[in-house]
Amino acid sequence: MDKKILLAAVCAAALVAAPAASAKTLVFCSEGSPENFYPGVNTTGTSFDASEPVYNRIVEFERGGTQVRPGLAEKWAISEDGTGYIFYLRKGVKWHSSKSFKPTRDFNADDVMFSIERQWKEDNPYFKVTSTNHSYFGDMAMPKLLKSVEKVDDYTIKVTLNQPEAPFLADLAMPFAAIQSKEYADAMLKAGTPEKIDQDPIGTGPFYLVQYQKDAVIRYKAFSEFWGGKAKIDDLVYSITPDASVRWAKLQKGECDVMPYPNPADLDAIRKDPNVTVLEQPGLNVGYLAFQTQKKPFDDVRVRKAVNMAIDKKAIIDAVYLSTGIAAKNPIPPSMWSYNDDVKDDPYDPEAAKKLLAEAGYPNGFETDLWAMPVQRPYNPNARRIAELMQADLAKIGVKAEIKSYEWGEYRKRMQAGEHQMGMLGWTGDNGDPDNFLHTLLGCASAQSGGSNIAKFCYKPFDDLVLKAKTVSDQAERAKLYAQAQVIFKEQAPWFTIAHAVQLKPINKRVVDFKLSPFGRHTFYGVDVKD
């Protein structure tokens, strides 16, 4: 063969192989495995992060902020009385495809109807698929709030509410409101595998799922037909790494580009690494110890107050959070509008705590459980260590606390069922609205079995305030109501408020334009990498 022809053939072969070598890959060292890929039945950031690349919602939060912007709806109109919403949907939006499903049509109003009704209507064939616990849909009081959801035409949806709801649009930008394909759901129902739509997801998002290996890896590829334009990175890899020290080791070696939840003790070393940038901002979160207020002895406010005064909060923050946390006195973080700084925290006063216990009929203390989370969260770097410090403090006032824990999914399920007496949990805000903390975590509606109000706290004067605040459109008026609610919260003490954590994200310097989410989410659309 002529040398020139041979050289041309070799070059052509090299060109065929070249795209793979030049593909841009970003590796995220995620902290755990998702429960599934359907955010409508999940409440953990780990699961939300796994489904985030795949799905869109009809409205979205701006990247790195709390402002609501168009998503699968290009625009919307709201009635004067605040109860009517018309959403005008985007045309030409393509669905992903997989080995088991090839879409025959674009996204339309049927998909929005399906995604709402599977969480709302008990007779929907998908209502019980994967889980009946649509926590967020229930905690946002959607079943009572929604009067009707109607398909006007293929690209118009009309929603009518029973009453005005100030945070409604922001609620629809939250993970639980992800839009799934009705055509895919129908096909899997017919095939007898309905659960497949939540395990092998099809979405309209910027990435599609390629592979998931539990406790090991999740692989995604950029969706070339994404309506917002193809992502800047080609391959997105979640390397599942539960141990924070191992995540840090991977970041150092360049095996990982973004790592969540660093160990506070590693921060000095992380900050000194020339190849790493540490992004930080105040977290929209709170870590707390909840008292099961419907169980003895915590049905007595004096007992709750006594426990609050027996625990040395400053010692916990100094030992566990180090420089990453500030003491919490309210159930909402200081960076959130309506925060009431006039509220005074319960003092650390073991002697006063003993007197209160005696008044409540427990002069010699009592025995209780103390549940500690098995995972590291933004609002709690080490629940086991905090539980041990609390246990030692409580022993000094005669309260014998037995530390308990379970696997994370089981822990949450049992807590939501109210099995504990005292248990640690926390919250990172989902929509930038105080309602998302005060009503979702402390309202009567979510005190029912399965809701996020794990204190089972239902106190009418408090509930009346947060319910009224939902219906008022004026933010200054809402802020006054929430300020009053925080005073009542402190008086009734359903929680021992621990800390608000600073959100810290070490990233490799090759990562371009990664933005911290106020909600603690990890979003990779819009992010680039440079070599």
Coordinates of C-alpha atoms in Angstrom, one line a residue:
M1 CA 0.0 0.0 0.0
D2 CA 1.2 3.5 -0.8
K3 CA 2.7 5.2 2.3
K4 CA 0.5 8.2 1.9
I5 CA -2.6 6.0 1.7
L6 CA -1.5 4.1 4.8
L7 CA -0.9 7.3 6.7
A8 CA -4.3 8.6 5.7
A9 CA -6.0 5.4 6.9
V10 CA -4.2 5.5 10.3
C11 CA -5.2 9.2 10.8
A12 CA -8.8 8.4 9.9
A13 CA -8.8 5.5 12.5
A14 CA -7.4 7.9 15.1
L15 CA -10.1 10.5 14.3
V16 CA -12.8 7.9 15.0
A17 CA -11.3 7.1 18.4
A18 CA -10.6 10.7 19.3
P19 CA -13.9 12.0 20.6
A20 CA -13.8 9.5 23.6
A21 CA -10.4 10.8 24.6
S22 CA -11.6 14.5 24.5
A23 CA -14.9 13.9 26.3
K24 CA -15.1 16.0 29.4
T25 CA -15.8 14.1 32.6
L26 CA -16.7 15.4 36.0
V27 CA -16.6 13.1 39.1
F28 CA -18.7 13.9 42.1
C29 CA -17.9 12.0 45.3
S30 CA -21.4 11.6 46.6
E31 CA -21.9 10.5 50.2
G32 CA -24.3 7.7 49.7
S33 CA -26.6 5.6 47.5
P34 CA -30.0 6.9 46.5
E35 CA -33.2 5.2 47.7
N36 CA -34.4 5.3 44.1
F37 CA -34.7 7.8 41.2
Y38 CA -38.1 9.2 42.0
P39 CA -37.9 12.3 44.2
G40 CA -41.7 12.3 44.9
V41 CA -41.2 9.6 47.7
N42 CA -37.8 10.8 49.0
T43 CA -36.7 13.3 51.6
T44 CA -33.0 13.0 51.6
G45 CA -30.5 15.2 49.7
T46 CA -28.6 12.0 48.7
S47 CA -31.6 10.8 46.7
F48 CA -32.5 14.2 45.4
D49 CA -29.0 14.7 44.1
A50 CA -29.2 11.4 42.2
S51 CA -32.4 12.3 40.3
E52 CA -31.5 16.0 39.8
P53 CA -29.5 15.5 36.5
V54 CA -32.4 13.4 35.0
Y55 CA -35.6 15.5 35.6
N56 CA -37.0 18.9 35.1
R57 CA -40.0 20.6 36.8
I58 CA -42.5 23.1 35.3
V59 CA -40.6 25.8 37.2
E60 CA -37.0 25.8 38.4
F61 CA -34.9 27.7 40.9
E62 CA -32.1 29.8 39.4
R63 CA -28.8 28.1 39.7
G64 CA -27.2 29.0 43.0
G65 CA -30.2 31.0 44.2
T66 CA -33.8 30.9 45.4
Q67 CA -35.5 32.9 42.5
V68 CA -38.1 30.9 40.6
R69 CA -37.7 30.9 36.8
P70 CA -39.3 29.1 33.9
G71 CA -38.7 25.4 33.4
L72 CA -40.9 23.1 31.4
A73 CA -43.4 26.0 31.6
E74 CA -42.3 28.9 29.6
K75 CA -44.5 31.3 31.5
W76 CA -47.5 31.5 33.8
A77 CA -50.3 33.7 34.9
I78 CA -51.8 34.0 38.5
S79 CA -55.3 35.2 39.2
E80 CA -55.9 38.3 41.3
D81 CA -57.2 36.3 44.3
G82 CA -54.1 34.1 44.3
T83 CA -56.0 30.8 43.8
G84 CA -55.7 30.4 40.0
Y85 CA -52.5 29.5 38.1
I86 CA -52.2 28.9 34.3
F87 CA -49.0 27.3 33.1
Y88 CA -48.0 27.6 29.4
L89 CA -45.8 24.6 28.6
R90 CA -42.7 24.5 26.5
K91 CA -43.0 22.8 23.0
G92 CA -40.5 20.5 21.4
V93 CA -39.1 19.1 24.7
K94 CA -37.6 15.7 24.1
W95 CA -37.6 12.7 26.5
H96 CA -34.6 10.4 27.1
S97 CA -34.8 6.9 25.9
S98 CA -33.4 3.6 27.3
K99 CA -33.1 -0.1 26.4
S100 CA -36.7 -0.7 27.7
F101 CA -38.4 2.5 26.3
K102 CA -38.3 4.7 23.2
P103 CA -40.6 7.7 23.4
T104 CA -42.9 8.3 20.4
R105 CA -43.8 11.9 21.4
D106 CA -42.5 15.1 23.0
F107 CA -43.3 16.3 26.6
N108 CA -46.8 17.6 27.0
A109 CA -49.6 18.4 29.5
D110 CA -50.4 14.7 30.0
D111 CA -47.0 14.2 31.7
V112 CA -47.7 17.1 34.1
M113 CA -51.1 15.6 34.9
F114 CA -49.6 12.2 35.5
S115 CA -46.8 13.5 37.7
I116 CA -49.2 15.4 40.0
E117 CA -51.9 12.7 40.1
R118 CA -49.6 9.8 41.0
Q119 CA -48.9 11.7 44.3
W120 CA -52.4 13.0 44.8
K121 CA -55.1 10.5 43.6
E122 CA -55.2 7.3 45.5
D123 CA -56.9 5.5 42.6
N124 CA -54.0 6.3 40.3
P125 CA -52.2 3.0 39.4
Y126 CA -48.9 4.6 40.3
F127 CA -50.0 6.0 43.7
K128 CA -48.6 2.9 45.5
V129 CA -45.7 2.1 43.2
T130 CA -42.3 2.4 45.0
S131 CA -43.9 3.9 48.1
T132 CA -47.2 5.4 49.3
N133 CA -45.4 7.9 51.4
H134 CA -45.4 11.0 49.3
S135 CA -43.8 13.0 52.2
Y136 CA -43.3 16.3 50.5
F137 CA -46.6 16.4 48.7
G138 CA -48.3 15.8 52.0
D139 CA -46.1 18.1 54.1
M140 CA -46.7 20.9 51.6
A141 CA -50.4 20.3 52.3
M142 CA -51.0 19.7 48.6
P143 CA -53.9 17.3 49.0
K144 CA -55.9 19.9 50.8
L145 CA -54.6 22.8 48.8
L146 CA -55.3 21.6 45.3
K147 CA -58.9 22.0 44.2
S148 CA -58.4 21.0 40.6
V149 CA -55.6 20.4 38.0
E150 CA -56.9 20.6 34.5
K151 CA -55.5 20.0 31.0
V152 CA -56.7 22.9 28.9
D153 CA -54.9 21.7 25.9
D154 CA -51.6 19.8 25.1
Y155 CA -49.5 22.7 26.3
T156 CA -51.7 24.5 28.9
I157 CA -52.4 23.4 32.5
K158 CA -54.8 25.2 34.8
V159 CA -54.4 24.8 38.6
T160 CA -57.0 26.0 41.0
L161 CA -56.3 26.2 44.8
N162 CA -58.8 26.0 47.6
Q163 CA -57.1 29.1 49.1
P164 CA -54.2 31.4 48.3
E165 CA -50.8 29.9 49.0
A166 CA -47.8 32.3 49.0
P167 CA -45.0 29.7 48.5
F168 CA -46.9 27.7 45.9
L169 CA -44.7 28.5 42.9
A170 CA -41.5 27.9 44.9
D171 CA -43.0 24.6 46.1
L172 CA -43.3 23.5 42.4
A173 CA -39.6 24.1 41.9
M174 CA -38.7 21.6 44.6
P175 CA -37.5 18.0 43.7
F176 CA -40.8 16.2 44.6
A177 CA -42.5 18.1 41.6
A178 CA -40.2 16.4 39.0
I179 CA -42.0 15.6 35.8
Q180 CA -42.1 12.0 34.6
S181 CA -43.2 10.5 31.3
K182 CA -46.8 9.3 31.2
E183 CA -46.1 7.3 28.0
Y184 CA -43.2 5.5 29.8
A185 CA -45.4 4.9 32.9
D186 CA -48.2 3.4 30.7
A187 CA -45.7 1.2 28.9
M188 CA -44.2 -0.2 32.1
L189 CA -47.7 -0.7 33.7
K190 CA -48.7 -2.8 30.6
A191 CA -45.4 -4.8 30.8
G192 CA -46.1 -5.5 34.5
T193 CA -43.0 -3.6 35.7
P194 CA -44.3 -0.2 36.9
E195 CA -41.5 0.2 39.4
K196 CA -39.1 0.5 36.5
I197 CA -40.0 4.2 35.9
D198 CA -38.5 5.0 39.4
Q199 CA -35.5 2.7 39.1
D200 CA -34.5 3.2 35.5
P201 CA -35.6 6.8 35.1
I202 CA -36.6 8.6 31.9
G203 CA -36.6 12.4 32.1
T204 CA -36.3 15.6 30.1
G205 CA -33.2 16.8 32.0
P206 CA -29.7 17.7 30.8
F207 CA -28.3 14.2 31.6
Y208 CA -29.6 10.7 31.1
L209 CA -28.8 7.7 33.4
V210 CA -26.4 5.1 31.9
Q211 CA -25.6 2.9 34.9
Y212 CA -26.3 2.6 38.6
Q213 CA -24.4 0.2 40.8
K214 CA -25.6 0.5 44.4
D215 CA -22.9 1.7 46.9
A216 CA -20.4 2.1 44.0
V217 CA -21.2 4.4 41.1
I218 CA -23.9 6.3 39.1
R219 CA -23.0 7.2 35.5
Y220 CA -24.8 9.8 33.4
K221 CA -24.2 11.2 29.9
A222 CA -25.1 14.6 28.6
F223 CA -28.4 14.6 26.6
S224 CA -27.6 16.1 23.2
E225 CA -31.3 17.0 22.6
F226 CA -31.8 18.8 26.0
W227 CA -34.2 21.8 25.5
G228 CA -31.8 24.1 27.3
G229 CA -28.8 23.2 25.1
K230 CA -26.3 20.4 25.7
A231 CA -24.4 20.4 29.0
K232 CA -20.7 21.5 28.9
I233 CA -19.5 18.2 30.4
D234 CA -20.1 15.0 28.5
D235 CA -19.9 12.4 31.3
L236 CA -21.1 12.9 34.9
V237 CA -20.0 10.3 37.4
Y238 CA -21.2 10.0 41.0
S239 CA -18.5 8.0 42.9
I240 CA -20.4 6.8 46.0
T241 CA -18.0 7.4 48.9
P242 CA -19.7 7.4 52.4
D243 CA -16.5 8.2 54.3
A244 CA -15.5 11.9 54.4
S245 CA -11.8 11.1 54.8
V246 CA -11.9 8.8 51.8
R247 CA -13.7 11.6 49.8
W248 CA -10.9 14.0 50.8
A249 CA -8.2 11.5 49.8
K250 CA -9.9 11.0 46.3
L251 CA -10.1 14.8 45.9
Q252 CA -6.4 15.1 46.7
K253 CA -5.5 12.4 44.1
G254 CA -7.6 14.0 41.4
E255 CA -10.0 11.0 41.4
C256 CA -12.8 13.3 42.4
D257 CA -13.7 16.9 41.3
V258 CA -16.4 17.9 43.9
M259 CA -16.9 16.5 47.4
P260 CA -19.7 17.3 49.8
Y261 CA -19.6 17.3 53.6
P262 CA -15.9 17.5 54.5
N263 CA -14.8 16.5 58.0
P264 CA -14.4 19.7 60.0
A265 CA -11.1 18.3 61.3
D266 CA -9.8 18.0 57.7
L267 CA -10.6 21.6 56.7
D268 CA -7.2 23.1 57.5
A269 CA -5.4 20.6 55.3
I270 CA -8.1 21.0 52.5
R271 CA -7.7 24.8 52.5
K272 CA -3.9 24.5 52.1
D273 CA -4.1 22.2 49.1
P274 CA -3.0 24.3 46.0
N275 CA -5.3 22.3 43.7
V276 CA -8.4 22.8 45.7
T277 CA -10.8 25.7 46.2
V278 CA -13.2 25.6 49.2
L279 CA -16.5 27.3 48.4
E280 CA -18.5 28.4 51.4
Q281 CA -21.7 30.3 52.4
P282 CA -24.1 30.3 55.3
G283 CA -26.3 27.2 55.1
L284 CA -30.1 27.4 54.9
N285 CA -30.3 24.6 57.5
V286 CA -30.8 23.6 61.1
G287 CA -29.8 20.5 63.1
Y288 CA -31.9 19.6 66.1
L289 CA -32.9 17.0 68.7
A290 CA -36.7 16.4 68.5
F291 CA -38.7 15.4 71.5
Q292 CA -41.7 13.1 70.7
T293 CA -44.2 15.4 72.3
Q294 CA -47.0 12.8 72.2
K295 CA -45.1 10.4 74.4
K296 CA -44.3 10.5 78.1
P297 CA -42.3 12.2 79.6
F298 CA -42.0 14.6 76.7
D299 CA -45.7 15.5 76.6
D300 CA -44.8 17.8 79.5
V301 CA -43.2 21.1 78.4
R302 CA -41.3 21.3 81.7
V303 CA -39.4 18.1 80.8
R304 CA -38.5 19.4 77.4
K305 CA -37.3 22.7 78.8
A306 CA -35.3 20.8 81.5
V307 CA -33.5 18.7 78.8
N308 CA -32.8 21.9 76.8
M309 CA -31.1 23.5 79.9
A310 CA -29.1 20.4 80.7
I311 CA -27.3 20.2 77.4
D312 CA -24.1 22.3 76.9
K313 CA -24.7 23.5 73.3
K314 CA -21.4 25.5 73.1
A315 CA -19.4 22.4 74.1
I316 CA -21.1 20.4 71.3
I317 CA -20.4 23.1 68.6
D318 CA -16.8 23.5 69.8
A319 CA -16.1 19.8 69.8
V320 CA -18.0 18.6 66.7
Y321 CA -18.7 21.6 64.3
L322 CA -15.4 23.4 65.0
S323 CA -15.5 26.4 62.7
T324 CA -18.4 25.1 60.6
G325 CA -21.4 25.8 62.8
I326 CA -23.2 28.5 64.7
A327 CA -25.5 27.9 67.7
A328 CA -29.2 27.6 66.7
K329 CA -31.9 29.2 68.9
N330 CA -34.7 29.3 66.3
P331 CA -36.0 26.6 63.9
I332 CA -35.1 28.7 60.9
P333 CA -31.5 29.9 60.0
P334 CA -30.4 33.6 60.6
S335 CA -30.0 34.1 56.8
M336 CA -33.7 33.6 56.2
W337 CA -36.2 36.5 56.1
S338 CA -38.5 36.7 59.2
Y339 CA -35.7 35.3 61.5
N340 CA -36.6 36.6 65.0
D341 CA -33.3 37.6 66.6
D342 CA -35.1 38.9 69.8
V343 CA -35.8 35.3 70.8
K344 CA -33.6 34.2 73.8
D345 CA -32.1 30.8 73.8
D346 CA -32.5 28.4 76.8
P347 CA -29.5 28.9 79.0
Y348 CA -27.2 26.0 79.9
D349 CA -28.2 25.6 83.6
P350 CA -28.2 22.0 85.0
E351 CA -29.4 23.1 88.4
A352 CA -32.5 24.9 87.0
A353 CA -33.0 21.8 84.8
K354 CA -33.1 19.5 87.9
K355 CA -35.7 21.8 89.6
L356 CA -37.9 21.7 86.5
L357 CA -37.7 17.9 86.4
A358 CA -38.7 17.7 90.1
E359 CA -41.7 20.0 89.4
A360 CA -42.7 17.7 86.6
G361 CA -42.6 14.7 88.9
Y362 CA -39.2 13.3 88.0
P363 CA -37.0 14.3 91.0
N364 CA -34.7 11.3 90.2
G365 CA -34.7 11.7 86.5
F366 CA -36.0 9.1 84.0
E367 CA -34.8 6.7 81.3
T368 CA -35.2 7.5 77.6
D369 CA -33.8 6.7 74.2
L370 CA -31.6 9.1 72.2
W371 CA -31.6 8.4 68.4
A372 CA -28.5 9.4 66.5
M373 CA -28.4 9.6 62.7
P374 CA -26.1 7.0 61.0
V375 CA -25.0 9.5 58.3
Q376 CA -23.2 12.8 58.0
R377 CA -25.4 15.6 56.9
P378 CA -24.8 19.3 56.2
Y379 CA -26.4 20.3 59.5
N380 CA -24.8 17.5 61.5
P381 CA -21.2 16.4 60.9
N382 CA -21.2 13.6 63.5
A383 CA -24.5 12.6 65.2
R384 CA -22.9 9.8 67.2
R385 CA -20.4 12.1 68.9
I386 CA -23.1 14.7 69.6
A387 CA -25.3 11.9 71.1
E388 CA -22.5 10.9 73.4
L389 CA -21.9 14.5 74.6
M390 CA -25.7 14.9 75.2
Q391 CA -25.8 11.5 77.0
A392 CA -23.1 12.6 79.4
D393 CA -24.8 16.0 80.1
L394 CA -28.2 14.4 80.7
A395 CA -26.6 11.9 83.2
K396 CA -25.7 14.8 85.4
I397 CA -29.4 15.6 86.0
G398 CA -30.4 11.9 86.4
V399 CA -31.6 11.3 82.9
K400 CA -30.3 8.0 81.6
A401 CA -30.3 8.1 77.7
E402 CA -29.7 5.0 75.6
I403 CA -28.2 5.8 72.2
K404 CA -29.9 4.1 69.3
S405 CA -29.4 4.1 65.5
Y406 CA -30.5 2.4 62.4
E407 CA -29.7 2.3 58.7
W408 CA -30.6 5.7 57.2
G409 CA -33.7 4.8 55.3
E410 CA -35.0 2.8 58.3
Y411 CA -34.0 5.5 60.7
R412 CA -36.1 8.1 58.8
K413 CA -39.1 5.7 58.5
R414 CA -39.2 4.9 62.2
M415 CA -38.8 8.5 63.2
Q416 CA -41.6 9.6 60.9
A417 CA -43.7 6.9 62.5
G418 CA -42.9 8.4 66.0
E419 CA -41.1 5.4 67.5
H420 CA -38.4 7.4 69.2
Q421 CA -38.6 9.5 72.4
M422 CA -35.7 11.8 71.5
G423 CA -34.1 11.8 68.1
M424 CA -31.7 13.8 66.0
L425 CA -32.5 15.1 62.6
G426 CA -32.2 18.3 60.7
W427 CA -33.4 20.1 57.6
T428 CA -31.9 22.0 54.7
G429 CA -34.5 24.4 53.2
D430 CA -36.0 23.5 49.9
N431 CA -37.5 26.8 48.6
G432 CA -36.2 29.8 50.5
D433 CA -39.5 30.3 52.3
P434 CA -39.9 30.1 56.1
D435 CA -43.1 28.0 55.5
N436 CA -40.8 25.2 54.4
F437 CA -39.4 25.0 58.0
L438 CA -42.2 26.2 60.2
H439 CA -45.2 24.5 58.6
T440 CA -43.4 21.5 57.1
L441 CA -41.5 20.5 60.2
L442 CA -43.7 21.8 63.0
G443 CA -47.3 22.1 61.6
C444 CA -50.1 19.9 62.7
A445 CA -50.6 18.5 59.1
S446 CA -47.1 17.0 59.1
A447 CA -47.4 15.7 62.7
Q448 CA -49.5 12.8 61.3
S449 CA -47.7 9.5 60.9
G450 CA -45.2 9.6 58.0
G451 CA -44.8 13.4 57.9
S452 CA -41.6 15.4 58.5
N453 CA -42.8 16.7 61.9
I454 CA -41.0 14.1 63.9
A455 CA -41.6 15.9 67.2
K456 CA -45.3 15.1 66.5
F457 CA -45.8 18.7 67.7
C458 CA -49.4 20.0 67.1
Y459 CA -50.0 23.2 69.0
K460 CA -53.0 25.3 67.8
P461 CA -51.7 28.8 68.6
F462 CA -48.5 28.0 66.6
D463 CA -50.4 26.2 63.8
D464 CA -52.9 29.1 63.4
L465 CA -50.0 31.5 62.8
V466 CA -48.1 29.5 60.2
L467 CA -51.4 28.6 58.4
K468 CA -52.4 32.2 58.2
A469 CA -48.9 33.2 56.9
K470 CA -49.5 30.9 54.0
T471 CA -52.5 32.8 52.7
V472 CA -51.0 36.3 53.0
S473 CA -49.2 37.7 50.0
D474 CA -47.5 40.7 51.7
Q475 CA -44.1 39.5 52.9
A476 CA -43.8 42.0 55.7
E477 CA -47.1 40.8 57.2
R478 CA -46.0 37.2 56.8
A479 CA -42.7 38.0 58.5
K480 CA -44.6 39.3 61.6
L481 CA -46.6 36.1 61.8
Y482 CA -43.5 34.0 61.5
A483 CA -41.7 36.1 64.2
Q484 CA -44.6 35.4 66.6
A485 CA -44.5 31.7 65.7
Q486 CA -40.8 31.5 66.7
V487 CA -41.6 32.9 70.1
I488 CA -44.2 30.2 70.7
F489 CA -41.8 27.6 69.4
K490 CA -39.2 28.6 72.0
E491 CA -41.8 28.6 74.8
Q492 CA -43.1 25.1 73.8
A493 CA -39.7 23.6 73.1
P494 CA -40.5 20.7 70.8
W495 CA -36.8 20.7 69.9
F496 CA -33.4 21.3 71.3
T497 CA -32.0 23.4 68.5
I498 CA -28.4 22.5 68.0
A499 CA -26.7 24.4 65.1
H500 CA -26.8 26.0 61.7
A501 CA -24.0 24.7 59.6
V502 CA -21.9 26.7 57.2
Q503 CA -22.1 25.0 53.8
L504 CA -18.6 24.1 52.6
K505 CA -17.7 22.5 49.3
P506 CA -14.1 21.6 48.4
I507 CA -13.7 21.4 44.6
N508 CA -10.8 20.8 42.3
K509 CA -9.5 23.9 40.6
R510 CA -10.2 22.4 37.2
V511 CA -14.0 22.8 37.9
V512 CA -15.4 25.9 36.3
D513 CA -18.6 27.7 37.4
F514 CA -19.9 25.3 40.0
K515 CA -22.4 27.2 42.2
L516 CA -23.3 26.5 45.8
S517 CA -27.1 25.8 46.1
P518 CA -28.7 27.5 49.1
F519 CA -30.7 24.2 49.4
G520 CA -27.6 22.1 49.6
R521 CA -28.3 20.4 46.3
H522 CA -25.7 19.6 43.7
T523 CA -26.4 20.8 40.2
F524 CA -24.0 20.1 37.4
Y525 CA -25.7 21.6 34.4
G526 CA -23.8 24.8 33.5
V527 CA -20.6 23.5 35.1
D528 CA -17.5 23.0 33.0
V529 CA -14.0 21.4 33.5
K530 CA -10.7 22.5 32.2
D531 CA -7.6 20.3 31.9

